[in-house]
PDB file of C-alpha atoms (C1' of nucleotides) in Angstrom:
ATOM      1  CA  UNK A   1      22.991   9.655  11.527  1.00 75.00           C
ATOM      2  CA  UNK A   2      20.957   8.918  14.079  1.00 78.00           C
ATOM      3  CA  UNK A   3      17.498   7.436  14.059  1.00 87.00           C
ATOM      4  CA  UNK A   4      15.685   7.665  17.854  1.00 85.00           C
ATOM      5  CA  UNK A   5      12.336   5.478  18.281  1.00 94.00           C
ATOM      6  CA  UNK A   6      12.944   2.944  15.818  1.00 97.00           C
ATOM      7  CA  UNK A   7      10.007   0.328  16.373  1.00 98.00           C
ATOM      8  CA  UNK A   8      11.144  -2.859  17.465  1.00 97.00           C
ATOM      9  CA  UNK A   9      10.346  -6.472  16.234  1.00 98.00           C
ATOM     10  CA  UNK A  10       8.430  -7.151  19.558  1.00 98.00           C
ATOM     11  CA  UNK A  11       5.254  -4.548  17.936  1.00 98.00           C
ATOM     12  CA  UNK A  12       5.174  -6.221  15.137  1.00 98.00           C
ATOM     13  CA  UNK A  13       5.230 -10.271  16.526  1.00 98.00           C
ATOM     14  CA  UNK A  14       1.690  -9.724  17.219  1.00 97.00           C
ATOM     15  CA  UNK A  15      -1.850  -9.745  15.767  1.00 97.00           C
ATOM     16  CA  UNK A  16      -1.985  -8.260  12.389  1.00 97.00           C
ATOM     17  CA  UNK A  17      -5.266  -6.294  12.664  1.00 97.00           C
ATOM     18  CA  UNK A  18      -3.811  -5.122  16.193  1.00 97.00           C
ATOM     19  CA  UNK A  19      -0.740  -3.788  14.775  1.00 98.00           C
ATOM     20  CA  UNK A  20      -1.985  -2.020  11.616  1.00 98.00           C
ATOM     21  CA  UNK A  21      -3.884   0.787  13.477  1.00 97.00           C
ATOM     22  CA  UNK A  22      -1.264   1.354  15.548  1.00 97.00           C
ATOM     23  CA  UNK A  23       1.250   1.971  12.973  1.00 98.00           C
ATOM     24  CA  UNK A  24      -0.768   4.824  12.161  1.00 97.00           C
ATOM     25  CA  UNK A  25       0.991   8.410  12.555  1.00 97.00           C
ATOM     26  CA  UNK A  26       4.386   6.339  12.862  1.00 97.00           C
ATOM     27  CA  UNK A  27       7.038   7.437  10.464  1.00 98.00           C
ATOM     28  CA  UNK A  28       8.285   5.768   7.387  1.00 98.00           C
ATOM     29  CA  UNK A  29      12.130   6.268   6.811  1.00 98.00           C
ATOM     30  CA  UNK A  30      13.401   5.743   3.606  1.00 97.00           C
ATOM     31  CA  UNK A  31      17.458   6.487   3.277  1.00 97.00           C
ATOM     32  CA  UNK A  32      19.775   6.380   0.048  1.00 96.00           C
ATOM     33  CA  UNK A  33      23.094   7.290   0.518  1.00 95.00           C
ATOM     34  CA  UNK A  34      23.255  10.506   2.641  1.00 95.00           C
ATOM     35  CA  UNK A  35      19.487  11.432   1.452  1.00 96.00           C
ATOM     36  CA  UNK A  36      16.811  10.855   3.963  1.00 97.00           C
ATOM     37  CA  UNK A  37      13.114  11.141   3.327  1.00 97.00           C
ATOM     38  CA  UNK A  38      10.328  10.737   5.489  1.00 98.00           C
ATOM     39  CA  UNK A  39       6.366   9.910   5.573  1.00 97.00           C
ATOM     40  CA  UNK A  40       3.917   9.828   8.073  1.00 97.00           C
ATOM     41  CA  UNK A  41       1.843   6.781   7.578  1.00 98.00           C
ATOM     42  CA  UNK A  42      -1.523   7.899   7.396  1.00 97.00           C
ATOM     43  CA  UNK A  43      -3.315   4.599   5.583  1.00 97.00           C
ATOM     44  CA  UNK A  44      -2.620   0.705   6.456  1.00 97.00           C
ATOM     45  CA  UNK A  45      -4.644  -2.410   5.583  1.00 97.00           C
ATOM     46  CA  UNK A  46      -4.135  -5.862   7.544  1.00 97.00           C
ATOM     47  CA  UNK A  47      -3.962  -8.976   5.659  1.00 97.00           C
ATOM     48  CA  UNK A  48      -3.388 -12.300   7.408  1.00 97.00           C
ATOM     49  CA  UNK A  49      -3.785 -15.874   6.599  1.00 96.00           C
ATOM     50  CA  UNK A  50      -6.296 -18.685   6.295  1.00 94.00           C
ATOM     51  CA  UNK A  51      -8.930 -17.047   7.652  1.00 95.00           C
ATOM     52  CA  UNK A  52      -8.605 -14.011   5.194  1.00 96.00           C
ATOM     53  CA  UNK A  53      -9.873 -14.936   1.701  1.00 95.00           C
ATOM     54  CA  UNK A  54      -8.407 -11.043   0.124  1.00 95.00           C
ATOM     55  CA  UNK A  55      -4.590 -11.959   1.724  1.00 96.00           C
ATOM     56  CA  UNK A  56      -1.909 -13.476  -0.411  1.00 96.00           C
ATOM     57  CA  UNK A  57      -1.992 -16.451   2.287  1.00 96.00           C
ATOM     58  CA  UNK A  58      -5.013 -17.257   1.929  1.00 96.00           C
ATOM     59  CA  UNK A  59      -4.397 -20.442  -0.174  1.00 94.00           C
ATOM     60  CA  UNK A  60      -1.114 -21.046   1.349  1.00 95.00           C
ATOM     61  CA  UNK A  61       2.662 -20.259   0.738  1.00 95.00           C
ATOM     62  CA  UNK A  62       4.331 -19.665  -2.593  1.00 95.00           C
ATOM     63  CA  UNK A  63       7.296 -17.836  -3.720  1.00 94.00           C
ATOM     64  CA  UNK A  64       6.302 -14.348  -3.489  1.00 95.00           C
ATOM     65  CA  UNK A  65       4.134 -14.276  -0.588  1.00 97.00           C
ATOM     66  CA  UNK A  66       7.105 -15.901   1.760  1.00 97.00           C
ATOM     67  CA  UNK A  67       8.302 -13.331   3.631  1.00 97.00           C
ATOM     68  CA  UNK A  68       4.393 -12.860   5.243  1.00 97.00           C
ATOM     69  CA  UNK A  69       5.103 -16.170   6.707  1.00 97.00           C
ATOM     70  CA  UNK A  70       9.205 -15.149   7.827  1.00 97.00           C
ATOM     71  CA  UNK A  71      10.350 -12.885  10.846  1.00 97.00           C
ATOM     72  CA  UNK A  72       8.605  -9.865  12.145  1.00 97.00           C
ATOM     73  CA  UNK A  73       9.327  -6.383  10.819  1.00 98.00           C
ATOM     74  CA  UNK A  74      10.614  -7.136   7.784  1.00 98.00           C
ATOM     75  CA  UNK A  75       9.269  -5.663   3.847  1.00 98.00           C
ATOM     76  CA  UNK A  76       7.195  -7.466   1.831  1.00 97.00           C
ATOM     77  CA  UNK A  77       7.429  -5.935  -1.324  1.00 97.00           C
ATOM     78  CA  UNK A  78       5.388  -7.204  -3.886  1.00 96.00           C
ATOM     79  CA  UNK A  79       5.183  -5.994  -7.939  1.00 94.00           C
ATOM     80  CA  UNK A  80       1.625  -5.717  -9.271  1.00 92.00           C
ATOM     81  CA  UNK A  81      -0.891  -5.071 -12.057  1.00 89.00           C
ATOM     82  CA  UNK A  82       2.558  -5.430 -13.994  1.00 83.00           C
ATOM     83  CA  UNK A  83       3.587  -1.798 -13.213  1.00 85.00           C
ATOM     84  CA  UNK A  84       3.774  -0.849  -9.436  1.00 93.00           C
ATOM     85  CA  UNK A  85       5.285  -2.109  -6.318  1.00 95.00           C
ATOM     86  CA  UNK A  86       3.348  -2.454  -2.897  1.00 96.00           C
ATOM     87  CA  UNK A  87       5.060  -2.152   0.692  1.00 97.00           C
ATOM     88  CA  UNK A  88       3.781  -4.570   3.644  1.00 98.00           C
ATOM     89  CA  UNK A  89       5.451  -4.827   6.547  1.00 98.00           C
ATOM     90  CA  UNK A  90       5.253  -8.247   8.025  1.00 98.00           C
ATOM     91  CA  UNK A  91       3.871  -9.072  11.116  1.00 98.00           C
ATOM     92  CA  UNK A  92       2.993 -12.298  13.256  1.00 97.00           C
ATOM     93  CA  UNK A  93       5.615 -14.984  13.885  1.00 97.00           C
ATOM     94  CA  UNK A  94       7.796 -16.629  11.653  1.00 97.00           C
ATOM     95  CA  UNK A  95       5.641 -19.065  10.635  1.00 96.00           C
ATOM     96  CA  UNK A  96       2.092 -17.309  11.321  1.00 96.00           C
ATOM     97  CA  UNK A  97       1.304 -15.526   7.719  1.00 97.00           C
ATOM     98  CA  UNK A  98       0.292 -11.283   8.258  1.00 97.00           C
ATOM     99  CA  UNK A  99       1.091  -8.404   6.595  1.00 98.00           C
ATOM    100  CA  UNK A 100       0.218  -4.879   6.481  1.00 98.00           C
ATOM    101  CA  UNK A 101      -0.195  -2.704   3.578  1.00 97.00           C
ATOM    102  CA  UNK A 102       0.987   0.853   3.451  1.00 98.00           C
ATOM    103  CA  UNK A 103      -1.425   2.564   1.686  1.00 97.00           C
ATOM    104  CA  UNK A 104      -0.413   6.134   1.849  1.00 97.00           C
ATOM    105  CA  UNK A 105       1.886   8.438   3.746  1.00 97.00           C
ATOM    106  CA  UNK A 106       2.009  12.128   4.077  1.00 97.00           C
ATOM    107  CA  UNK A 107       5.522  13.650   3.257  1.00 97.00           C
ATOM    108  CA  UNK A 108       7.205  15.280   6.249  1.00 97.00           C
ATOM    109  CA  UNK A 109      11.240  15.499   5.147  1.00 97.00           C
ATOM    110  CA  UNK A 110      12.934  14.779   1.512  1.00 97.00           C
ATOM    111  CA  UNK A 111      10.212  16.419  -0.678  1.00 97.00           C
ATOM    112  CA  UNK A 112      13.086  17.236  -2.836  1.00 95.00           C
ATOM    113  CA  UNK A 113      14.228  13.889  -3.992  1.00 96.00           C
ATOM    114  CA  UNK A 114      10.017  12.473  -3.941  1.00 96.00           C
ATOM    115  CA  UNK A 115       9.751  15.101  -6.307  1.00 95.00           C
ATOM    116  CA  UNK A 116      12.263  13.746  -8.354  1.00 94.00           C
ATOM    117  CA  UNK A 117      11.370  10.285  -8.693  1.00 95.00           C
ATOM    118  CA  UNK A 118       7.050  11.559  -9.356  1.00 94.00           C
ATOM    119  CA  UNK A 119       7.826  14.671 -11.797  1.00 91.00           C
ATOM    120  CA  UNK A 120       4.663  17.024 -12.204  1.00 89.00           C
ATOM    121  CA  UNK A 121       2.268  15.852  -9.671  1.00 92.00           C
ATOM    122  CA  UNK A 122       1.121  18.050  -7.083  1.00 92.00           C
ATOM    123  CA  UNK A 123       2.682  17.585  -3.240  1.00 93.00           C
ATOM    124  CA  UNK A 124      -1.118  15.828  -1.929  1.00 93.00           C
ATOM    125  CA  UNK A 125      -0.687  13.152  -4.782  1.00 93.00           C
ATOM    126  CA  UNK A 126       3.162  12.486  -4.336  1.00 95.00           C
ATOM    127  CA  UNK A 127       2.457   9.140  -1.874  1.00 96.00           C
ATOM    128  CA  UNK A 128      -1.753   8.933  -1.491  1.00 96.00           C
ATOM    129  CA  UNK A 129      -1.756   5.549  -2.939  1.00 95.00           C
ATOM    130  CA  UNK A 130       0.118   2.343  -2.376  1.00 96.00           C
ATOM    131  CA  UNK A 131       1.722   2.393  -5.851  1.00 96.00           C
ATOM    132  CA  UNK A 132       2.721   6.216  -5.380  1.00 96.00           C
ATOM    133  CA  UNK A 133       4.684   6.156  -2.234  1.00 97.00           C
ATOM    134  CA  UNK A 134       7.006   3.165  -3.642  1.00 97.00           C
ATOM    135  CA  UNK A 135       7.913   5.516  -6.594  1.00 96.00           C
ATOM    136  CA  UNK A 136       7.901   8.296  -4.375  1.00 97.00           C
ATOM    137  CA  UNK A 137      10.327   6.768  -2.043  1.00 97.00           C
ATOM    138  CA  UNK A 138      11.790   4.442  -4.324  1.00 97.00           C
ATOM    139  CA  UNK A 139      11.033   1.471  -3.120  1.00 97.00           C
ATOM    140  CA  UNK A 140      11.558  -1.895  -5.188  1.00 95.00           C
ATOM    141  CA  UNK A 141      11.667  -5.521  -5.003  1.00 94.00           C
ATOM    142  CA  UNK A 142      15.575  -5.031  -3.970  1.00 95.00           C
ATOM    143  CA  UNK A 143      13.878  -4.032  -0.262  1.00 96.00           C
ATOM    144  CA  UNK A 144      11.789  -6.876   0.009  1.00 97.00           C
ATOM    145  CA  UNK A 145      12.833  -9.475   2.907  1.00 96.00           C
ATOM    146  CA  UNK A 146      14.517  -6.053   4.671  1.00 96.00           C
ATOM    147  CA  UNK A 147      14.679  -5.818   7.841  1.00 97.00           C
ATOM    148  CA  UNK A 148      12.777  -2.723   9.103  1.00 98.00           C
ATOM    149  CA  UNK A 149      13.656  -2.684  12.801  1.00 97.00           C
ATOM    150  CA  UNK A 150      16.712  -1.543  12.721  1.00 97.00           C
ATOM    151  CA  UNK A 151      18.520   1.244  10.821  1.00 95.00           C
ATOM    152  CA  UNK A 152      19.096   0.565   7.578  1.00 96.00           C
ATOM    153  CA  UNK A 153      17.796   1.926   3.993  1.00 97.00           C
ATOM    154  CA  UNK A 154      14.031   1.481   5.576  1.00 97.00           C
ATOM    155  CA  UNK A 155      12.438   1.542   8.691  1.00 98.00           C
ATOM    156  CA  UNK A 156       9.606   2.594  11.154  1.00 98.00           C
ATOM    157  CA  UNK A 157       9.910   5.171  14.009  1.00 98.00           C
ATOM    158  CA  UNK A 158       7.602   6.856  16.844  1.00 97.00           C
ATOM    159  CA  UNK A 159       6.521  10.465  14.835  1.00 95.00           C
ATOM    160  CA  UNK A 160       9.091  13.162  15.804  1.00 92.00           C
ATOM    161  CA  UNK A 161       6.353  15.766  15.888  1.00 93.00           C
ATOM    162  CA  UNK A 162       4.382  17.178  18.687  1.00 86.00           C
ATOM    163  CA  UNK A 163       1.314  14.184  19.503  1.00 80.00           C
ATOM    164  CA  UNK A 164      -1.144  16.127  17.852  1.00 83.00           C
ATOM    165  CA  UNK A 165      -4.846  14.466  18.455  1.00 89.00           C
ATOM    166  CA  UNK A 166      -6.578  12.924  15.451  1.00 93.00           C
ATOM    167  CA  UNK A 167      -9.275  10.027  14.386  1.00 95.00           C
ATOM    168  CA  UNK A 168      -8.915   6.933  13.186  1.00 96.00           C
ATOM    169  CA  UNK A 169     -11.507   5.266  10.913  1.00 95.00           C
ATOM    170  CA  UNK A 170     -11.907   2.128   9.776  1.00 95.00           C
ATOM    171  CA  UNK A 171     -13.201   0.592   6.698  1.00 94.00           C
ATOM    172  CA  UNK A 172     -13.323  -2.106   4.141  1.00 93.00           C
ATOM    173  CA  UNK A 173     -10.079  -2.849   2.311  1.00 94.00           C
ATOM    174  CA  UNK A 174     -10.003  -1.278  -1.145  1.00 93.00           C
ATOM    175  CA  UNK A 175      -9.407  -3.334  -4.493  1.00 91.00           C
ATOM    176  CA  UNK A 176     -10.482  -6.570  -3.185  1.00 92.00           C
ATOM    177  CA  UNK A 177     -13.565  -8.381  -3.797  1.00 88.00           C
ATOM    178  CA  UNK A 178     -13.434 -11.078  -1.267  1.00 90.00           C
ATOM    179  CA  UNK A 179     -13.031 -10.512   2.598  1.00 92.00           C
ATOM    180  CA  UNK A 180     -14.683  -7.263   2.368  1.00 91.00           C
ATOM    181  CA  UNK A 181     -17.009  -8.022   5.621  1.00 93.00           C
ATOM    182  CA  UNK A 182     -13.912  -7.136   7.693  1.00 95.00           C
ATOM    183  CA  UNK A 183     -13.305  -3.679   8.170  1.00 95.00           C
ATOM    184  CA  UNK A 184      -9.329  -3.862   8.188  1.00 96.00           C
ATOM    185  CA  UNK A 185      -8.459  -0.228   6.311  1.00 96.00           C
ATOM    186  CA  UNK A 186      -7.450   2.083   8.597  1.00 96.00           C
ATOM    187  CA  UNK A 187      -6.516   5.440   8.022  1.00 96.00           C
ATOM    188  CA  UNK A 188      -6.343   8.955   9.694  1.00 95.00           C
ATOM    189  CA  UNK A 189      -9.854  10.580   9.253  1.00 92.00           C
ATOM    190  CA  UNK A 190      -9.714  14.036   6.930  1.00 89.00           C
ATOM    191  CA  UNK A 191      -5.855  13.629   6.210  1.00 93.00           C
ATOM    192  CA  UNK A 192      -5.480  14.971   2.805  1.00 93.00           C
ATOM    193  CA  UNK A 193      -2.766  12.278   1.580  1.00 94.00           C
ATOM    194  CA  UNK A 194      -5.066   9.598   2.468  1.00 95.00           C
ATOM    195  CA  UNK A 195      -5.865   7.811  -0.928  1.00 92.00           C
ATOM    196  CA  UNK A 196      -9.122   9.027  -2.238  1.00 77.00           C
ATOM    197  CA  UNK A 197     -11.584   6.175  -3.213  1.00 69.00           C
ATOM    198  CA  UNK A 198     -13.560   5.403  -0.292  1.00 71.00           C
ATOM    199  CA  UNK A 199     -13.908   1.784   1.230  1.00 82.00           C
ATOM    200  CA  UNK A 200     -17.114   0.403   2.017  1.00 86.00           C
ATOM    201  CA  UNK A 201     -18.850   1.216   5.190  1.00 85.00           C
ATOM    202  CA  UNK A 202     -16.777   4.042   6.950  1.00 90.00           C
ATOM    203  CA  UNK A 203     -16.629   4.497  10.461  1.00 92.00           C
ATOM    204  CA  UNK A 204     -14.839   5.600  13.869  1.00 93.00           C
ATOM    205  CA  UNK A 205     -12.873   3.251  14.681  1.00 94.00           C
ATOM    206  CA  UNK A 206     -10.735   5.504  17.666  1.00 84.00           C
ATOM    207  CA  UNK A 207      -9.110   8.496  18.920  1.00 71.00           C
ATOM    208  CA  UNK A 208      -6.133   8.826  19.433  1.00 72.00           C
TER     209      UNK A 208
ATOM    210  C1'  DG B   1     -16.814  14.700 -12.966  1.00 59.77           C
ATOM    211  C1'  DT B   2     -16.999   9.759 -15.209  1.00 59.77           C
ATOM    212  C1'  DT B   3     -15.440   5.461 -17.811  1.00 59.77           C
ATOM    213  C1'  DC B   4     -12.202   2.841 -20.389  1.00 59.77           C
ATOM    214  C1'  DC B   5      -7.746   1.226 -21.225  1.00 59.77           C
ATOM    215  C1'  DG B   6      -2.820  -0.313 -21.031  1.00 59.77           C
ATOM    216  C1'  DA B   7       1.281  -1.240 -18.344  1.00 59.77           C
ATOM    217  C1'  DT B   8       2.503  -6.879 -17.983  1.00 59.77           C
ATOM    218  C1'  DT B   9       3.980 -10.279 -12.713  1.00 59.77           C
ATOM    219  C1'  DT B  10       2.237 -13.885 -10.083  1.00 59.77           C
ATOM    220  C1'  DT B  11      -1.056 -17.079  -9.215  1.00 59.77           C
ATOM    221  C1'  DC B  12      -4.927 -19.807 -10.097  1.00 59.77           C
ATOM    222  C1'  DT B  13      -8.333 -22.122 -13.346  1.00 59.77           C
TER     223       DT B  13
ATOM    224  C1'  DG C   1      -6.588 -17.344 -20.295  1.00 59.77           C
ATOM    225  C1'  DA C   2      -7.999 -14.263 -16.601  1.00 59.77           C
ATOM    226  C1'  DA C   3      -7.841 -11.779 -12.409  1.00 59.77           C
ATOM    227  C1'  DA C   4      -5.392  -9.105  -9.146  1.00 59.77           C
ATOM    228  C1'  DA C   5      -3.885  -5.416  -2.306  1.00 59.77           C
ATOM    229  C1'  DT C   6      -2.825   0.169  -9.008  1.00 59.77           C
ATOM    230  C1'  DC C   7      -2.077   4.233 -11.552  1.00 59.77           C
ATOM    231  C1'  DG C   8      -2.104   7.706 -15.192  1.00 59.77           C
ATOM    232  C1'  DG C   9      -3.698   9.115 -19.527  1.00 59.77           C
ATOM    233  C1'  DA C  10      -7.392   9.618 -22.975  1.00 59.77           C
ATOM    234  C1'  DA C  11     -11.990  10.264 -24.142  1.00 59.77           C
ATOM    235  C1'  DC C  12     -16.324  11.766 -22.970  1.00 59.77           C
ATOM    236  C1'  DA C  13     -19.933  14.552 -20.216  1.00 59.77           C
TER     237       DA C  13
END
DNA sequence: GTTCCGATTTTCT
DNA sequence: GAAAATCGGAACA
């Protein structure tokens, strides 16, 4: 199989909060066996380090936030609220804590097997939340540390589609109650699989 | 539409 | 012991 415009460990060696919008409209490639599915990423968050009282870094390395302070382009997959998992992809360099969150993609190929692992739920709610794209896409603490820039059971690519023009906004990170002066939620404006509860002060952030 | 609750890991107090 | 980068179900309106 091949995989053309898989994003390299160079984009992601660099500022977290630069790299999050720009990961927008990218794909996210998910492959088991000879199954492939696919999802536009359509909602990131940035965390980073010291300076970022909401991150995992915040107060410093520990066992599960270590990979946001290893290489570049690699999954940081974290369990939480003792029921869902959460995919980051790290950024910075080894040594420099970042992260970003995906938040929520919008299916493009594998609907089949998405449907499979989130019975009953209608195709806008299959992966409009952090905790329903891992199910969707199967995605587990076995994935954390992966490597992402290369091909392998996950990775990012430039979208396959036609550039098709669209907004980004910008907003406060959701489910966090420190940090939430820095509008670091970015998402593609009036994309239906972007998860619903609004952040706080929503704006244009750019067009792209 | 809303609010409340339970699932139960990791980290901090 | 409590809160957290969440979600789905139940109860209520």
């Amino acid at each position: 199989m091949v995989h053309p415009g898989i994003i390299p460990t160079e984009f992601y060696a660099r500022d977290t909060v630069k790299v999050a919008p720009q990961l927008l409209d990218k794909w996210l490639v998910r492959i088991i066996g000879n199954n492939k599915m696919v999802g536009r990423i359509v909602e990131v968050e940035a965390y980073r380090g010291k300076d970022d009282p909401a991150s995992h870094a915040f107060r410093g390395l520990t066992p599960r936030n270590a990979p946001m302070y290893r290489e570049p382009g690699h999954a940081y997959v974290y369990f939480t609220y003792g029921n869902h998992y959460c995919l980051n992809i790290t950024t910075q360099k080894v040594g420099k804590p970042g992260a970003v969150l995906i938040r929520a993609v919008q299916p493009v190929e594998g609907l089949r097997l998405m449907r499979r692992f989130r019975p009953g739920v209608p195709e806008t709610e299959l992966t409009n939340g952090p905790g329903k794209l891992t199910k969707a896409m199967k995605i587990d603490k076995a994935l954390n540390e992966q490597n992402m820039t290369t091909a392998g059971p996950l990775f990012v690519t430039e979208s396959q589609h036609r550039g098709q023009k669209y907004d980004i906004w910008c907003s406060s990170r959701i489910g966090i109650r420190e940090g939430l002066d820095k509008a670091w939620r970015f998402f593609l404006k009036e994309n239906p699989y972007v998860s619903t509860r609004g952040g706080l002060s929503e704006r244009r952030f750019r067009s792209a």
